[in-house]
XYZ file of C-alpha atoms in Angstrom:
317
model
C -43.449 26.741 30.597
C -42.447 24.382 33.055
C -44.629 21.766 31.552
C -42.877 22.506 28.148
C -39.404 22.180 29.625
C -40.395 18.934 31.167
C -41.697 17.682 27.915
C -38.482 18.775 26.255
C -36.601 16.904 28.968
C -38.578 13.812 28.840
C -38.005 13.839 24.810
C -34.195 14.120 25.308
C -34.411 11.219 27.474
C -36.256 9.140 25.378
C -34.179 9.904 22.424
C -31.140 9.043 24.408
C -32.321 5.860 25.240
C -33.316 4.916 21.921
C -29.831 6.180 20.561
C -28.103 3.836 23.270
C -30.461 0.780 22.399
C -29.815 1.155 18.705
C -33.160 2.129 17.549
C -31.899 5.164 15.994
C -28.843 4.611 13.720
C -25.381 6.324 14.618
C -23.165 7.625 11.931
C -21.201 4.381 11.003
C -17.620 4.464 12.558
C -14.601 4.555 10.110
C -11.908 2.032 10.509
C -8.351 1.803 9.115
C -8.532 0.259 5.586
C -12.226 1.178 4.782
C -11.012 4.027 2.896
C -8.334 2.118 1.102
C -11.288 -0.246 0.378
C -13.008 2.335 -1.402
C -10.225 3.172 -3.563
C -9.820 -0.549 -4.605
C -13.393 -0.704 -5.747
C -13.143 2.218 -7.740
C -9.890 1.064 -9.479
C -11.000 -2.591 -10.150
C -14.845 -1.978 -10.493
C -15.145 1.765 -12.421
C -11.899 1.581 -14.168
C -11.004 -2.257 -14.699
C -7.552 -3.918 -15.752
C -4.817 -0.992 -15.821
C -2.622 -2.679 -18.668
C 0.623 -0.658 -18.969
C 0.622 2.167 -21.512
C -3.530 1.871 -21.942
C -6.010 4.040 -21.548
C -7.335 2.644 -18.186
C -3.539 3.035 -16.850
C -3.928 6.377 -17.560
C -7.555 6.608 -16.017
C -5.869 5.034 -13.023
C -3.098 7.611 -12.668
C -5.616 10.416 -13.314
C -7.620 8.996 -10.079
C -4.676 8.976 -8.023
C -3.490 12.430 -8.910
C -6.731 13.842 -8.254
C -7.295 11.678 -5.022
C -3.409 13.227 -3.861
C -4.412 16.437 -4.706
C -6.960 16.663 -2.134
C -4.369 16.459 0.378
C -1.657 18.802 1.269
C 0.975 17.418 -0.888
C 2.971 18.726 -3.995
C 1.930 16.303 -6.621
C 3.720 15.992 -10.197
C 3.795 13.239 -12.711
C 7.052 12.015 -13.989
C 6.731 10.778 -17.587
C 8.861 8.100 -19.200
C 8.721 5.924 -22.528
C 9.859 2.178 -22.486
C 10.652 -0.284 -25.453
C 9.635 -3.748 -25.803
C 10.340 -5.642 -28.863
C 9.722 -2.832 -31.767
C 7.083 -1.024 -29.659
C 7.708 2.226 -27.573
C 4.956 2.533 -25.019
C 4.142 5.677 -22.744
C 3.663 5.504 -19.200
C 4.246 7.598 -15.999
C 4.966 7.620 -12.349
C 2.714 9.958 -9.959
C 5.015 11.517 -7.266
C 3.480 13.241 -4.364
C 5.705 15.081 -1.622
C 4.943 15.355 2.276
C 7.515 18.048 2.564
C 8.980 18.622 6.178
C 10.747 22.082 5.155
C 13.415 21.313 7.641
C 15.298 18.346 6.341
C 16.254 17.006 3.013
C 16.177 13.431 4.528
C 13.265 11.476 3.079
C 11.543 7.843 3.012
C 10.209 6.567 -0.268
C 6.616 4.801 -0.460
C 5.676 3.218 -3.606
C 3.381 0.842 -5.447
C 2.701 0.208 -8.961
C -0.582 0.795 -10.018
C -1.144 -0.895 -13.570
C -2.148 -4.510 -13.611
C -2.178 -7.397 -16.185
C -5.091 -7.864 -18.501
C -6.602 -11.177 -16.538
C -8.899 -10.371 -13.699
C -9.484 -6.588 -12.234
C -6.195 -6.149 -10.153
C -7.821 -6.031 -6.890
C -5.112 -7.771 -5.211
C -2.208 -6.880 -7.473
C -2.121 -3.859 -7.103
C -4.978 -1.863 -6.295
C -4.836 -3.198 -2.645
C -1.272 -1.206 -2.255
C -2.498 1.736 -4.060
C -5.580 2.080 -1.607
C -3.512 1.499 1.432
C -0.939 4.161 0.445
C -3.728 6.875 -0.299
C -5.601 6.144 2.671
C -1.971 6.447 4.576
C -1.371 9.523 3.050
C -4.509 10.903 4.336
C -3.933 9.745 7.866
C -0.497 11.219 7.933
C -1.646 14.863 6.517
C -1.847 16.386 9.625
C 1.145 14.908 11.260
C 4.628 16.566 11.265
C 7.599 13.897 10.832
C 11.272 14.276 11.109
C 11.677 13.711 7.459
C 9.937 14.239 4.114
C 7.819 11.352 2.478
C 7.391 10.924 -1.233
C 4.416 8.463 -2.168
C 5.228 7.376 -5.432
C 3.043 5.305 -7.812
C 4.501 3.292 -10.423
C 3.574 2.796 -14.076
C 4.326 -0.309 -15.797
C 5.461 -2.383 -13.259
C 3.936 -5.441 -14.934
C 6.276 -5.235 -17.893
C 9.450 -5.280 -16.219
C 9.386 -2.510 -13.399
C 9.632 0.104 -16.024
C 8.364 2.862 -13.543
C 10.442 2.118 -10.582
C 13.613 1.685 -13.010
C 12.956 4.834 -14.283
C 12.265 6.717 -10.850
C 15.407 5.147 -9.338
C 17.666 5.667 -12.228
C 17.006 9.472 -12.200
C 17.857 9.777 -8.420
C 20.707 12.074 -7.835
C 23.845 10.829 -5.965
C 22.707 13.395 -3.305
C 18.863 12.261 -3.246
C 20.121 8.702 -2.628
C 22.439 9.620 -0.106
C 19.447 11.305 1.738
C 17.064 8.761 1.393
C 16.369 6.713 4.558
C 14.389 3.689 3.152
C 11.786 2.691 0.535
C 8.790 1.010 1.862
C 7.335 -0.940 -1.387
C 3.842 -2.497 -1.380
C 2.640 -5.143 -3.583
C -0.483 -7.696 -3.745
C -2.092 -7.064 0.226
C -5.393 -8.953 -0.327
C -5.278 -12.733 -1.425
C -2.323 -14.442 0.427
C -3.230 -16.581 3.343
C -0.613 -14.458 5.908
C 0.539 -10.956 5.693
C 4.486 -10.445 5.492
C 7.230 -7.751 5.670
C 10.686 -7.943 4.487
C 14.036 -6.135 4.251
C 17.863 -6.650 3.441
C 20.270 -8.902 5.206
C 21.533 -7.855 8.596
C 21.553 -4.406 9.687
C 19.884 -3.563 6.210
C 16.729 -5.110 7.521
C 16.166 -2.585 10.098
C 12.765 -1.190 8.711
C 11.239 -4.565 8.601
C 12.395 -5.134 12.142
C 10.672 -2.037 13.159
C 7.617 -3.241 11.500
C 7.684 -6.649 13.362
C 8.293 -5.213 16.561
C 5.267 -2.865 16.240
C 3.344 -5.586 15.102
C 4.442 -7.764 18.036
C 3.163 -4.649 20.486
C -0.030 -3.918 18.465
C -1.230 -7.884 18.314
C -0.776 -7.812 14.498
C -0.100 -10.912 12.729
C 2.924 -9.959 10.630
C 5.241 -12.253 9.757
C 8.603 -12.542 7.539
C 9.892 -15.225 5.153
C 10.884 -18.023 7.695
C 13.621 -18.896 5.182
C 12.780 -22.470 4.541
C 13.975 -21.874 0.870
C 17.765 -21.379 0.918
C 17.608 -18.956 -2.282
C 15.899 -16.431 0.172
C 17.276 -16.193 3.704
C 15.044 -15.358 6.506
C 13.500 -11.706 6.498
C 14.483 -11.430 2.881
C 12.798 -11.785 -0.429
C 13.419 -11.932 -4.159
C 14.148 -8.839 -6.499
C 10.717 -8.971 -8.360
C 8.908 -6.189 -7.297
C 9.531 -2.097 -7.329
C 11.792 -2.327 -4.244
C 14.423 -3.973 -6.487
C 15.646 -0.703 -8.462
C 16.221 1.160 -5.244
C 18.017 -2.147 -3.462
C 20.642 -1.931 -6.594
C 21.036 1.733 -5.849
C 22.182 0.605 -1.921
C 19.022 1.814 -0.449
C 17.524 0.263 2.448
C 14.090 -1.520 1.655
C 10.865 -2.973 3.187
C 8.581 -4.623 1.250
C 4.840 -5.571 2.667
C 2.629 -8.161 0.834
C 0.480 -10.835 1.367
C 1.074 -14.610 0.326
C 2.110 -18.179 1.865
C 5.599 -19.191 1.785
C 4.860 -22.666 3.214
C 3.499 -23.294 -0.193
C 4.536 -24.758 -3.527
C 8.565 -24.058 -3.804
C 8.368 -22.221 -0.835
C 9.354 -18.915 -2.376
C 6.128 -16.674 -1.974
C 4.533 -17.282 -4.953
C 1.828 -19.572 -4.078
C -0.377 -16.957 -2.209
C -3.008 -19.447 -0.919
C -3.762 -23.177 0.288
C -7.103 -23.048 -1.011
C -6.671 -21.552 -4.653
C -2.938 -21.355 -5.014
C -2.003 -18.151 -6.776
C -4.436 -15.091 -7.445
C -2.598 -12.463 -8.883
C -2.178 -12.515 -12.715
C -5.304 -14.843 -13.155
C -9.030 -14.120 -13.674
C -9.497 -14.651 -9.854
C -7.945 -11.006 -9.250
C -11.239 -9.393 -8.345
C -13.035 -8.181 -5.430
C -15.833 -10.682 -6.227
C -13.688 -13.618 -5.983
C -11.757 -12.407 -3.088
C -15.078 -11.578 -0.908
C -16.688 -14.619 -1.965
C -13.670 -17.373 -1.403
C -12.174 -15.477 1.659
C -14.774 -13.740 3.880
C -13.378 -10.781 5.777
C -9.911 -11.378 4.607
C -10.019 -8.188 2.270
C -11.037 -5.805 5.119
C -8.707 -7.442 7.384
C -5.516 -7.269 5.361
C -6.418 -3.453 4.474
C -6.921 -2.565 8.122
C -3.495 -4.521 8.871
C -1.397 -2.920 6.100
C -2.703 0.759 6.634
C -2.144 0.612 10.302
C 1.297 -1.096 9.743
C 2.209 1.811 7.181
C 1.014 4.578 9.418
C 2.742 3.134 12.263
C 6.074 2.615 10.788
C 6.237 6.058 8.860
C 5.365 7.750 12.445
C 8.308 5.739 14.374
C 10.775 5.554 11.968
C 11.599 9.142 13.564
C 13.232 6.876 16.416
C 15.946 5.259 14.030
C 16.953 8.746 12.909
């Protein structure tokens, strides 16, 4: 028996040594952004371009609903139609509620899930869908001081149709109870990562994000204000934050681009390849070949930032 025990102990010691030395593989450690990457990969490689009103947009919506239903969230689809020229097209938003149950105050976190036909829409905008889905999972067991509505907008690429429909159907009471709207769009390709907000005190969510980034050593920036059309810290009304801003709701907007280039308006994303969004280059394959490590790094930063901001907003209430 003693001999057997000695053999067992020796075996455990040997196994531990092998494990420590790396001879026995440990389960790979998951980092913030890893799950977001899996979502981006599925949306772009399994589904592909997700043109507004197309079968692929519907497939993407079904995928998002399925992923949200795995979490402790109330999920519903908000159907809408829009007319362009003589054509009427059907689409829908996906709304998932993380219910505090003790307050009517809410934060809306949104991103569009459709894309243009060129490329596969990895940067614009599967990236943001992936980050929000991972963040929703990260916050699943956390108690926040307000409700969170994760909203995935359809038909953004044809005139912000989904976000306009959602904002225009908010009641006065809901608008009053909305602490802020955080929009994410095109997070992968740009040379730098940014957050924007409103002017003055309306930029408090942006300022909160920048303060967190400084403490966490995340290289988050804001628009430096080189172009007088877009004062420092702000941006244009060309993404899904715009309809909420028009309602008087405080907004913040995360993206990756490079405000030093081109017309210095944020549209030229990279020094090496110019704009990637709305081109054939908007694929994971291109981004990972031309910018090694950037996809994973940006997903890590944005997932962490969104999670931290949503957690720390309580300090501002």
